[in-house]
Backbone as numpy.savetxt, mean C-alpha at the origin, in Angstrom:
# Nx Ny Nz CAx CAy CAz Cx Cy Cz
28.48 18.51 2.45 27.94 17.89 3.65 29.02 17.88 4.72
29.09 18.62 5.64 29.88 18.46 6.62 29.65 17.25 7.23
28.54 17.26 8.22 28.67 15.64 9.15 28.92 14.50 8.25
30.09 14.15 8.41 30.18 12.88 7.38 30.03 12.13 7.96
29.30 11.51 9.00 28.95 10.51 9.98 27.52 10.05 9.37
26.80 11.17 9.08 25.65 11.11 8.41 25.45 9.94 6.61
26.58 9.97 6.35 26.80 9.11 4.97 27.04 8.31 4.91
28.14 8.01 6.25 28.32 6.55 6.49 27.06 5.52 7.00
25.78 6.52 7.64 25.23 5.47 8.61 23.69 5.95 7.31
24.10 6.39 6.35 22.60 6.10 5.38 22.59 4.24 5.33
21.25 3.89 4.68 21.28 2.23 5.20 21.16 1.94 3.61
21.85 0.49 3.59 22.37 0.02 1.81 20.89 -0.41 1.58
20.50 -0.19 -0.10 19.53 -0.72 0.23 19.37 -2.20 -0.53
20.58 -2.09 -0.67 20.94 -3.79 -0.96 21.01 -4.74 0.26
20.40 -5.87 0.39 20.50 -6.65 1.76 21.76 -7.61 1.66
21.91 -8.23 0.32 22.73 -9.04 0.85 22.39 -9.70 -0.84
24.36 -10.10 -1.41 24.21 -11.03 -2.80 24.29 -12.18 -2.46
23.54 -12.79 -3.97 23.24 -14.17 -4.10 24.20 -14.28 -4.94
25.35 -14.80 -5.32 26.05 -14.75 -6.31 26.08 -13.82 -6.88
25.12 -13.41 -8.17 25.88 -12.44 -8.93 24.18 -11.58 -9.33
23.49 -12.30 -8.02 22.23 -11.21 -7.55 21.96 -10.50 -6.43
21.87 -9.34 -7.09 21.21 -8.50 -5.44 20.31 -8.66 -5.16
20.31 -8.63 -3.97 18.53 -8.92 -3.16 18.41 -7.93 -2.33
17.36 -7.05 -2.51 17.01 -5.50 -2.30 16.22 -5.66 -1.04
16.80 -4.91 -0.02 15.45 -4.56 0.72 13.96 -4.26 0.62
13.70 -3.81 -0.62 12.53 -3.33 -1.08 11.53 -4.77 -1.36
12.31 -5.62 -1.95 11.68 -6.75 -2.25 11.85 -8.20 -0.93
12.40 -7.49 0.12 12.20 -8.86 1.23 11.04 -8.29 1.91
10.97 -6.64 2.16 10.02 -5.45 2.80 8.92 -6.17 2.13
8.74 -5.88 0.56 7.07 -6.42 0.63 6.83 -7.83 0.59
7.64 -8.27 0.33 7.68 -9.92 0.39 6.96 -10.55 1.83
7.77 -9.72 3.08 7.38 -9.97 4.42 5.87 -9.50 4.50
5.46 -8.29 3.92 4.09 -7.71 4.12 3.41 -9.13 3.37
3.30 -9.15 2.48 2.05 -10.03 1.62 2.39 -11.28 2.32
3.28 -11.87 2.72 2.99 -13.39 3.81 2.29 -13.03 4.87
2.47 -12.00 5.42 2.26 -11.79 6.81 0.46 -11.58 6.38
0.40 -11.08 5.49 -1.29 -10.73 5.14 -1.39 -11.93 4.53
-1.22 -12.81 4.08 -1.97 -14.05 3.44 -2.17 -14.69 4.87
-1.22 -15.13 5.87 -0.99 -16.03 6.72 -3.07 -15.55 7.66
-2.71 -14.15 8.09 -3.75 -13.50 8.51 -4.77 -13.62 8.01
-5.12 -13.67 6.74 -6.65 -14.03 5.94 -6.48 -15.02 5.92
-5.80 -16.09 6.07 -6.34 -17.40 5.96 -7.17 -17.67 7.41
-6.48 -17.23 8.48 -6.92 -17.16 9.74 -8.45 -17.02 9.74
-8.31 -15.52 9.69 -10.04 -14.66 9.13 -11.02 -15.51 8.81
-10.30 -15.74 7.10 -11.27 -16.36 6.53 -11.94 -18.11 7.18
-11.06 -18.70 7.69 -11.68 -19.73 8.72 -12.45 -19.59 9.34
-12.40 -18.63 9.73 -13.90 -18.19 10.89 -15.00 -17.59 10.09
-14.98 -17.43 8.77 -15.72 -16.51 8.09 -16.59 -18.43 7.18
-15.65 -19.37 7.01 -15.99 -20.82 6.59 -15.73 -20.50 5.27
-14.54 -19.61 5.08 -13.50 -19.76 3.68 -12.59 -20.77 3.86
-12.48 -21.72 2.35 -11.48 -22.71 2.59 -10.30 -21.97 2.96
-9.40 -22.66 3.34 -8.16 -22.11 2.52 -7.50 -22.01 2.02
-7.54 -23.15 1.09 -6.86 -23.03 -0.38 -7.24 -22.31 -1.03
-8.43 -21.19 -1.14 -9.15 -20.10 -2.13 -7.90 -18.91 -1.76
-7.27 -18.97 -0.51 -6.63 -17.43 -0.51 -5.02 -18.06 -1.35
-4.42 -19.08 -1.10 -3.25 -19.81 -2.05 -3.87 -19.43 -3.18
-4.53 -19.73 -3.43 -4.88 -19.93 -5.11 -5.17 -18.53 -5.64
-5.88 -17.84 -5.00 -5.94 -16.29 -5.26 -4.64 -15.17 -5.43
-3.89 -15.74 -4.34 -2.46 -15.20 -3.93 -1.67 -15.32 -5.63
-1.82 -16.95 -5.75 -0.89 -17.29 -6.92 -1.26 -16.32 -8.34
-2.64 -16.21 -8.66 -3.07 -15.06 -9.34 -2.99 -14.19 -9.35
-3.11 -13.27 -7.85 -3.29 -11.95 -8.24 -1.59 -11.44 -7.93
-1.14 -11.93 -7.26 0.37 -11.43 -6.98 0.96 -11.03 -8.19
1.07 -11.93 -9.04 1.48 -11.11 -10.04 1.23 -10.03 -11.16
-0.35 -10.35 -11.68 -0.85 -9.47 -12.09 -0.73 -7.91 -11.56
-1.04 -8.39 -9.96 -0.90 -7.40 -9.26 0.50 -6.10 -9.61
1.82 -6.82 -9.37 3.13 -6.54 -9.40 3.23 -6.13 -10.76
2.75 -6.43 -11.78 2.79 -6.27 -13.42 1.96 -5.05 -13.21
0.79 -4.87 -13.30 -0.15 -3.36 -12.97 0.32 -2.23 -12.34
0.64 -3.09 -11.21 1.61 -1.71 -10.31 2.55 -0.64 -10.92
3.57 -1.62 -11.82 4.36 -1.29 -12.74 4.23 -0.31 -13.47
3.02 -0.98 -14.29 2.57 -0.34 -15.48 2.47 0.86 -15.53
1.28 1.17 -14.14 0.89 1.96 -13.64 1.54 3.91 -13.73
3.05 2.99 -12.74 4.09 4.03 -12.63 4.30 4.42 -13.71
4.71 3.33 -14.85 5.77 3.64 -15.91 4.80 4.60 -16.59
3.72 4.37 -16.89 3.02 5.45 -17.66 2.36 6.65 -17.42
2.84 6.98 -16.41 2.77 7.94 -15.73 3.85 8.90 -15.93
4.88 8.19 -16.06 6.73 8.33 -15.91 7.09 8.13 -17.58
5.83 8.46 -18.44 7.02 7.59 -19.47 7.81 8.86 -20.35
7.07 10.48 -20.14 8.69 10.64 -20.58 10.15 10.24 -20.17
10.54 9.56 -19.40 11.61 9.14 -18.79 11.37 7.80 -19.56
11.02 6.74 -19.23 10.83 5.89 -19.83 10.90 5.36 -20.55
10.08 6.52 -21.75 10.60 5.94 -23.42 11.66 6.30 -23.59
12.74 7.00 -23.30 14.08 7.13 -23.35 14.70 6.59 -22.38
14.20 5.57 -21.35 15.15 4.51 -20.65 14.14 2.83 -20.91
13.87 2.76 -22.16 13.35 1.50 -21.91 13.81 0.28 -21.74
14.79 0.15 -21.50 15.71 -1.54 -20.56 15.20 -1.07 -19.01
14.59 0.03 -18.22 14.47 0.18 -17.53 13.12 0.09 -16.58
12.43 -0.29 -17.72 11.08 -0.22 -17.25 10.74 -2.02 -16.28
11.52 -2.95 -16.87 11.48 -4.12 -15.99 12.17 -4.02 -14.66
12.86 -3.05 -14.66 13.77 -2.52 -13.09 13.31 -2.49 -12.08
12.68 -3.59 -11.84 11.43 -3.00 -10.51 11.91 -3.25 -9.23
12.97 -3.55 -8.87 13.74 -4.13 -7.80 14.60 -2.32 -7.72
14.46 -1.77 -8.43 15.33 -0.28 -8.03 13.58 0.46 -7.07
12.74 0.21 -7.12 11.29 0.19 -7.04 10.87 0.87 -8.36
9.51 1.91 -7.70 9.01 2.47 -8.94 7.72 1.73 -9.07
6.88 1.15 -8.01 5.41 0.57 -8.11 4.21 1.48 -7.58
3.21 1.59 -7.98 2.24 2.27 -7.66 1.00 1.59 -6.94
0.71 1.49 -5.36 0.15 0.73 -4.95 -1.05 0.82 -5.78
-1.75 1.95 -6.23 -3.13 2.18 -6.61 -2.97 1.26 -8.06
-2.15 1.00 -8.58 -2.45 0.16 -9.54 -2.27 -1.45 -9.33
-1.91 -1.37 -7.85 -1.57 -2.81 -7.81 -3.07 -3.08 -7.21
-3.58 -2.28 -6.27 -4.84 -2.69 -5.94 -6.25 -2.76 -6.81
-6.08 -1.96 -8.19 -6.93 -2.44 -9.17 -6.45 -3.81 -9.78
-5.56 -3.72 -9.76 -5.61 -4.99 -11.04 -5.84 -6.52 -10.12
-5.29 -6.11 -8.67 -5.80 -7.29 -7.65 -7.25 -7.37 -7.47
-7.71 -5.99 -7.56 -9.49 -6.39 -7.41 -10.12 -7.28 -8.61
-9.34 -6.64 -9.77 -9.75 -7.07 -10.90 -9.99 -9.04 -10.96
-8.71 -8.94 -10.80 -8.54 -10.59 -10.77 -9.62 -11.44 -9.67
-10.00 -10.91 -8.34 -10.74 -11.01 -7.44 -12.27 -11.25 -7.74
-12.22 -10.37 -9.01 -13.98 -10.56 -9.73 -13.98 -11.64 -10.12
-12.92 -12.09 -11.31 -13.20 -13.09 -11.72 -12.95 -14.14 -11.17
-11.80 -14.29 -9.54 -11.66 -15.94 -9.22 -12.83 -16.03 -8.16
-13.62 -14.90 -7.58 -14.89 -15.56 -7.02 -15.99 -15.65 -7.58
-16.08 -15.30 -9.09 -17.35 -15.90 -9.71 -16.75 -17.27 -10.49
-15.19 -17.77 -10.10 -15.50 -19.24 -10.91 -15.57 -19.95 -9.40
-14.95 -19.10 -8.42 -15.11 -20.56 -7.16 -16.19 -20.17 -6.56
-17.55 -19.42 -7.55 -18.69 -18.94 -7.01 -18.68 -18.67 -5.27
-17.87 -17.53 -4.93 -18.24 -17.16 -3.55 -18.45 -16.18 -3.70
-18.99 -15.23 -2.16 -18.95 -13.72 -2.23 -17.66 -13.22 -2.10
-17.62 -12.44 -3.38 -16.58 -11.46 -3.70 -16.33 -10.11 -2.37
-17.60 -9.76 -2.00 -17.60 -8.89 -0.90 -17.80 -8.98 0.51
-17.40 -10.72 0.42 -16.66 -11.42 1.94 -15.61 -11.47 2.20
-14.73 -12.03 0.53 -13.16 -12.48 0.58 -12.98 -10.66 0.66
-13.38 -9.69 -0.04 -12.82 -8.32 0.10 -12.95 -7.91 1.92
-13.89 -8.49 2.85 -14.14 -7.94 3.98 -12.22 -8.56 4.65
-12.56 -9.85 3.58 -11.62 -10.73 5.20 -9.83 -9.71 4.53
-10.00 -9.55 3.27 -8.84 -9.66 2.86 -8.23 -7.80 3.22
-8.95 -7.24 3.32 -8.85 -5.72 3.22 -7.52 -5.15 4.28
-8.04 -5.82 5.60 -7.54 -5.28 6.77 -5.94 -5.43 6.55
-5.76 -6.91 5.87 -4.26 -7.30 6.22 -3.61 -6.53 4.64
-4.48 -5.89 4.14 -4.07 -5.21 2.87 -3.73 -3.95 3.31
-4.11 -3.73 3.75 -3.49 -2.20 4.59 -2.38 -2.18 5.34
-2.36 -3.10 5.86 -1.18 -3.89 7.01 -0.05 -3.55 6.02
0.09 -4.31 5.12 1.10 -4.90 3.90 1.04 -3.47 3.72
0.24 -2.53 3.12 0.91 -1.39 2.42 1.41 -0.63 3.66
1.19 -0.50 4.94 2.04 0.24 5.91 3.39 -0.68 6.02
3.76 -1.75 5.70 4.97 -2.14 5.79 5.66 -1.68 4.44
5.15 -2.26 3.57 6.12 -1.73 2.02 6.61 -0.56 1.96
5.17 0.20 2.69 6.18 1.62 2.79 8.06 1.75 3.35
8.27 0.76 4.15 9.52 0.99 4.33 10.54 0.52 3.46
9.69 -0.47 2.60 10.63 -0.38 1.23 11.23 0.60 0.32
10.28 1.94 0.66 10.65 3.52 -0.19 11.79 3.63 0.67
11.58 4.01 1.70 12.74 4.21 3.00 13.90 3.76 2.61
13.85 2.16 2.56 14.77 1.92 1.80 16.10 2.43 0.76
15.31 2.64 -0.25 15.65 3.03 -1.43 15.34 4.75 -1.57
15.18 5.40 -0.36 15.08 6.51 -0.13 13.96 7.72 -1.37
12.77 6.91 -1.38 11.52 7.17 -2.14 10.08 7.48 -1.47
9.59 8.22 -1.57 8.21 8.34 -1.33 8.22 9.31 -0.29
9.33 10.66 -0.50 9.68 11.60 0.68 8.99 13.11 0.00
8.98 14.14 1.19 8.22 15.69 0.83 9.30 16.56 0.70
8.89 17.42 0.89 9.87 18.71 0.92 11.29 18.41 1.68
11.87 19.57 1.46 12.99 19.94 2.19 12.57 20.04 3.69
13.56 20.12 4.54 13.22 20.25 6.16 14.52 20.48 7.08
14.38 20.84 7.84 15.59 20.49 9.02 15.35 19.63 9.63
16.80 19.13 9.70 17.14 18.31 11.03 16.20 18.57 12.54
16.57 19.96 12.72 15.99 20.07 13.45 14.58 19.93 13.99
13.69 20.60 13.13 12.36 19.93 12.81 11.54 18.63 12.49
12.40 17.56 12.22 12.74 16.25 12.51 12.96 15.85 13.51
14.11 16.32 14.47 14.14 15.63 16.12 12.90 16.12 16.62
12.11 17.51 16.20 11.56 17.48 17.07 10.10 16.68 17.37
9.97 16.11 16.17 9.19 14.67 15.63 9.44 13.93 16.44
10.60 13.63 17.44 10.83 12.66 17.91 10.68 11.59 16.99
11.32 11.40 15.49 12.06 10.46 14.72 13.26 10.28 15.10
13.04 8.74 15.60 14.64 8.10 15.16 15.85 8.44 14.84
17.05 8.60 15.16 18.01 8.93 14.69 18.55 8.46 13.30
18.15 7.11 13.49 17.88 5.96 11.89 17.12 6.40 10.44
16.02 7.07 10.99 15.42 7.25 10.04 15.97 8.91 9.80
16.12 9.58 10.37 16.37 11.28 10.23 17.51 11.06 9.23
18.83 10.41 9.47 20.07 10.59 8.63 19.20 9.69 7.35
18.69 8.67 7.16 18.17 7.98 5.71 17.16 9.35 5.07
16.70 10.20 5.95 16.45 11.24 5.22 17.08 12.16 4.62
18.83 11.98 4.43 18.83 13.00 3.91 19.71 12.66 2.54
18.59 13.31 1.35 18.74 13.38 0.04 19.21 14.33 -0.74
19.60 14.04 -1.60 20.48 15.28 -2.58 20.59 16.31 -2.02
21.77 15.94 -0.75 22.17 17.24 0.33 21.18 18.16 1.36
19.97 17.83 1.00 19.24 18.26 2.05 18.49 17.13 2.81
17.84 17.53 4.32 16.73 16.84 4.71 15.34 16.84 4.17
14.87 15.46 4.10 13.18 15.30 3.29 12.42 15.03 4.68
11.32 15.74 4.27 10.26 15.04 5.21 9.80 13.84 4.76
9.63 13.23 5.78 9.50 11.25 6.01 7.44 10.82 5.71
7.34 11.71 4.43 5.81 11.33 3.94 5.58 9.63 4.31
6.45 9.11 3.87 6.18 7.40 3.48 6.70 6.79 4.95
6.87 7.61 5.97 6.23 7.01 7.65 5.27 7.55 7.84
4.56 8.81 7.43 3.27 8.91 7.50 2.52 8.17 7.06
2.65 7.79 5.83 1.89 6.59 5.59 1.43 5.45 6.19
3.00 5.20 6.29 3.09 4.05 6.98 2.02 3.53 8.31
2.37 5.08 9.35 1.52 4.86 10.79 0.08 5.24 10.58
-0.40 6.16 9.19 -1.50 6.07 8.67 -2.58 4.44 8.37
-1.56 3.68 7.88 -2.06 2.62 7.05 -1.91 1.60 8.37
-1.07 1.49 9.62 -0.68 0.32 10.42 -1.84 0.36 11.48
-2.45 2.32 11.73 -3.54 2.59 12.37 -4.78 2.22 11.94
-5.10 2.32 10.42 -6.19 1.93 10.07 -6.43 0.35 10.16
-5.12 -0.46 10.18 -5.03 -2.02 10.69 -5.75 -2.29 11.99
-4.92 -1.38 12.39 -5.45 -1.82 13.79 -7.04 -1.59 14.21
-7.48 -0.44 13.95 -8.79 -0.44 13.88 -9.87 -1.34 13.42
-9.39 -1.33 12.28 -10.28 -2.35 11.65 -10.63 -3.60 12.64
-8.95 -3.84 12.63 -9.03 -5.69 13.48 -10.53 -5.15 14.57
-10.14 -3.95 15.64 -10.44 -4.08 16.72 -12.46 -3.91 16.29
-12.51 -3.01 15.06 -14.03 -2.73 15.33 -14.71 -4.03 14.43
-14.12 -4.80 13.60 -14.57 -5.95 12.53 -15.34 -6.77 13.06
-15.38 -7.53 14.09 -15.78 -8.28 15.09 -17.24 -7.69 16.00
-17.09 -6.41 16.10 -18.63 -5.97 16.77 -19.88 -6.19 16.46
-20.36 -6.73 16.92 -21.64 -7.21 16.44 -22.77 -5.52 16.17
-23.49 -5.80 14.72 -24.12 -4.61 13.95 -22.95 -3.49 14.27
-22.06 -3.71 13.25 -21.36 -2.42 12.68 -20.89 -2.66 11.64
-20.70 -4.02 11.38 -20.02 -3.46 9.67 -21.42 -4.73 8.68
-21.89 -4.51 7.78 -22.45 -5.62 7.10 -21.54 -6.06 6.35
-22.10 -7.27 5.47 -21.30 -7.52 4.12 -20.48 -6.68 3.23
-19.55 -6.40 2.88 -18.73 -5.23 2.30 -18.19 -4.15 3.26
-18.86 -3.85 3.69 -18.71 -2.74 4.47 -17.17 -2.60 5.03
-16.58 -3.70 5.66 -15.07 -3.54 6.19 -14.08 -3.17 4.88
-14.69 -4.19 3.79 -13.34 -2.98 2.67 -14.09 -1.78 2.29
-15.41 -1.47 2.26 -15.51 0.01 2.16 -14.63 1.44 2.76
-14.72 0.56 4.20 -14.22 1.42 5.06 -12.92 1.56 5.08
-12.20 0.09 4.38 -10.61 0.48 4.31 -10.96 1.51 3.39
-11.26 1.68 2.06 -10.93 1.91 1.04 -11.22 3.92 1.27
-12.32 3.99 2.37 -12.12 5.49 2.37 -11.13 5.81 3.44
-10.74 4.94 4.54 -9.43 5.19 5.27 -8.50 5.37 4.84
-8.37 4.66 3.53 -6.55 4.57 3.19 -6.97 5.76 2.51
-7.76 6.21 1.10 -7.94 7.05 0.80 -7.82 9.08 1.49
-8.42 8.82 2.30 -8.67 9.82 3.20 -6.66 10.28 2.88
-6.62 9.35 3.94 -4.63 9.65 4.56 -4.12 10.24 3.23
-4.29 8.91 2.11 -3.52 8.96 1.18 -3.54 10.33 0.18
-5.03 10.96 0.54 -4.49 12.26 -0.46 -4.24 13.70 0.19
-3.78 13.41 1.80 -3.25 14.68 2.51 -1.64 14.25 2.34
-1.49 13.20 2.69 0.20 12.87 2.26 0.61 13.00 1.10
0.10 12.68 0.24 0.14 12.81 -0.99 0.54 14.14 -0.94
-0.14 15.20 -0.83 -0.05 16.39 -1.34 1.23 17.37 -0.57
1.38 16.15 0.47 3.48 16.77 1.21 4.61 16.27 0.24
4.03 14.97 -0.77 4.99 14.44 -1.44 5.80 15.30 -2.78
7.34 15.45 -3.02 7.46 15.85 -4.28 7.82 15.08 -5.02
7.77 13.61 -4.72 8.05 12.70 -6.60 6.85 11.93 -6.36
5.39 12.80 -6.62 4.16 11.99 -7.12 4.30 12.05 -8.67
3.60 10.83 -9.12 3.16 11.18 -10.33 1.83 11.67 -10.44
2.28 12.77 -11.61 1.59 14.24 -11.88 0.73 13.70 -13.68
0.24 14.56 -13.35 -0.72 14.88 -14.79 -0.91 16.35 -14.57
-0.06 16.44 -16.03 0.47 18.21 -16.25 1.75 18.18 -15.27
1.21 19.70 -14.73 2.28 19.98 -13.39 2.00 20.34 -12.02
0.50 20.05 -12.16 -0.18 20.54 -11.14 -1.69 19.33 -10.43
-1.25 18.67 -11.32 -2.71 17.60 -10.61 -1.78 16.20 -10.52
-2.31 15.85 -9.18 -1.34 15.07 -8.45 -2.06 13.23 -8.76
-1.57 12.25 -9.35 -2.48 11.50 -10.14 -3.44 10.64 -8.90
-2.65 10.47 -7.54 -3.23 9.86 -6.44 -3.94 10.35 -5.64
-3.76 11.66 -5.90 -4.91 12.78 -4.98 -6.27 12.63 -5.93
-6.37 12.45 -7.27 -7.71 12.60 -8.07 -7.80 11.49 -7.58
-7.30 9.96 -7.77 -8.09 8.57 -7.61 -8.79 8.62 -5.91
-7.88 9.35 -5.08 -8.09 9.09 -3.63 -9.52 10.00 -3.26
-9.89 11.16 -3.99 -11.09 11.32 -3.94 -12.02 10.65 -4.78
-11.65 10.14 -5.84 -13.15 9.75 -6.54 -13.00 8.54 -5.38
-12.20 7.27 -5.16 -12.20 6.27 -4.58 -13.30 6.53 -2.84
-13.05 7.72 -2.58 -13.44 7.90 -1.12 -14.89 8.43 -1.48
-15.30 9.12 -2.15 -16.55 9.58 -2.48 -17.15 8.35 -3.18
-16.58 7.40 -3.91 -17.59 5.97 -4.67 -17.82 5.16 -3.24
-16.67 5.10 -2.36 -16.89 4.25 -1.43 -17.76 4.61 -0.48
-17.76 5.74 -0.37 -19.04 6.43 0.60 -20.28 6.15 0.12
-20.83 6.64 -1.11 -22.04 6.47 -1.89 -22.58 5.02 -2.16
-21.31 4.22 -2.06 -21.65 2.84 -1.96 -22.22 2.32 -1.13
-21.77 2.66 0.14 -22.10 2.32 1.79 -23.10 2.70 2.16
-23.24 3.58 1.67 -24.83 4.75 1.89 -25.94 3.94 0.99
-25.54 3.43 0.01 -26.62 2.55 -1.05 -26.89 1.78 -0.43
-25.98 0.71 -0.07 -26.14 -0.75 0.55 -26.63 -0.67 1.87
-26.61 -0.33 2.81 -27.12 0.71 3.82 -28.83 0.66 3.74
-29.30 1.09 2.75 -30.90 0.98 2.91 -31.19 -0.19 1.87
-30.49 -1.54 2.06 -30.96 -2.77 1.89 -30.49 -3.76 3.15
-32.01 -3.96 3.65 -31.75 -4.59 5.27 -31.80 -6.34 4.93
-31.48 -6.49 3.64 -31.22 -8.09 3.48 -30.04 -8.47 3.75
-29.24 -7.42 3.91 -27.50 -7.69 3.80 -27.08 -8.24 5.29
-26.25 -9.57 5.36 -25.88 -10.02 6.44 -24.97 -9.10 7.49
-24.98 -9.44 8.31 -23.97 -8.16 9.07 -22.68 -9.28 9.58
-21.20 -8.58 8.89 -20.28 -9.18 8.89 -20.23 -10.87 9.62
-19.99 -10.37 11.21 -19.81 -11.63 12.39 -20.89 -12.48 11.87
-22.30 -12.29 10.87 -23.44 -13.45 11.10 -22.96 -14.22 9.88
-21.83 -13.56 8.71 -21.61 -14.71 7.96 -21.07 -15.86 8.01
């Protein structure tokens, strides 16, 4: 590496010790996302005449399950590595989480805490969706971080001409070469579909009941399996099928067929009338 200016100004992705703990960027990154999305659905859900102790109490559940799934997710995906590093599989602060498994095992839990606090499950999913997208365009900079969730090789040059950051161009560069910055695609993928949402959620006859996480769910989808397919540390099945590109189409084709079902039942409330 000649520019050695470039090594000095990569960013630690340690923030700062607690004694004789590190505290990772990766984990203040999503830490900040999921407050910033609880704070926001509680909002929502007020206007929607959700308590709000249902999103605390949900939070306290699914967060972790969530974070445990995510895990899992990766590791078994990863586990030739794995079973020959197993002290490593609790390492989750180096990262190594798989949003798609954090968002099943959060739905999961979601079934069952709105059939005991008997509400609609496909209200708290309307209110909760938007700021769920939010959160995963921020975490993404937790990869950044820890310099994860990047594509191919690239130039520098082809980078400025991105008009990226000077910040982010040098954190791109990995085992001696430049990566393309997949996980800011994401990122402005997932912060755009935020914003949308917020702006079209509210229109009166456009989204019914469900319908706003439908629509996340084929938005994020959509993005997620063209980026996907710039990425080179996805997890694979074999060597050639990319494991988030298969979920991101079945997910976008169930969510379509869903919408299209519910769609020719005109009993369904339309979002703003709940």
């Amino acid at each position: 590496m000649t520019n050695l200016g470039l090594t000095a100004l990569a960013l630690n992705p340690i923030a700062f010790n607690f004694g004789p703990i590190q505290v990772h960027w990766y984990g203040i990154i999503i830490a900040t996302g999921v407050v910033l999305a609880l704070i926001l659905s509680v909002r929502e859900g007020q206007r929607r005449g959700i308590n709000e102790d249902y999103f605390y109490d949900y939070l306290l559940w699914a967060l972790p399950v969530a974070i445990v799934c995510a895990r899992l997710y990766y590791v078994a995906f990863q586990w030739s590595y794995y079973s020959q590093h197993p002290g490593e599989i609790i390492a989750i602060w180096d990262g190594g989480i798989a949003i798609y498994g954090a968002i099943i095992g959060g739905v999961l839990i979601l079934y069952f805490f709105c059939r005991a606090r008997q509400i609609s499950m496909w209200t708290m999913m309307d209110v909760i969706s938007p700021t769920l997208i939010m959160a995963q365009g921020i975490g993404r900079w937790g990869n950044f971080m820890n310099q994860e969730a990047f594509g191919a090789i690239t130039t520098r040059a082809a980078l400025v001409s991105q008009h990226i950051p000077e910040w982010i161009i040098n954190q791109m560069y990995i085992g001696n070469h430049y990566r393309v910055p997949t996980f800011l695609y994401e990122s402005l993928w997932d912060l755009t579909g935020f914003v949308l949402l917020l702006l079209l959620r509210h229109r009166r006859h456009l989204f019914k009941r469900g319908e706003v996480f439908l629509t996340y769910v084929m938005w994020y989808s959509f993005g997620r399996f063209f980026i996907e397919g710039m990425r080179t540390d996805s997890l694979m099945i074999g060597s050639v099928i990319r494991v988030s590109q298969v979920l991101s189409l079945i997910f976008f084709v169930a969510a379509l067929i869903i919408l299209i079902a519910r769609r020719q039942r005109t009993n369904l409330p339309w979002y703003v009338n709940q």
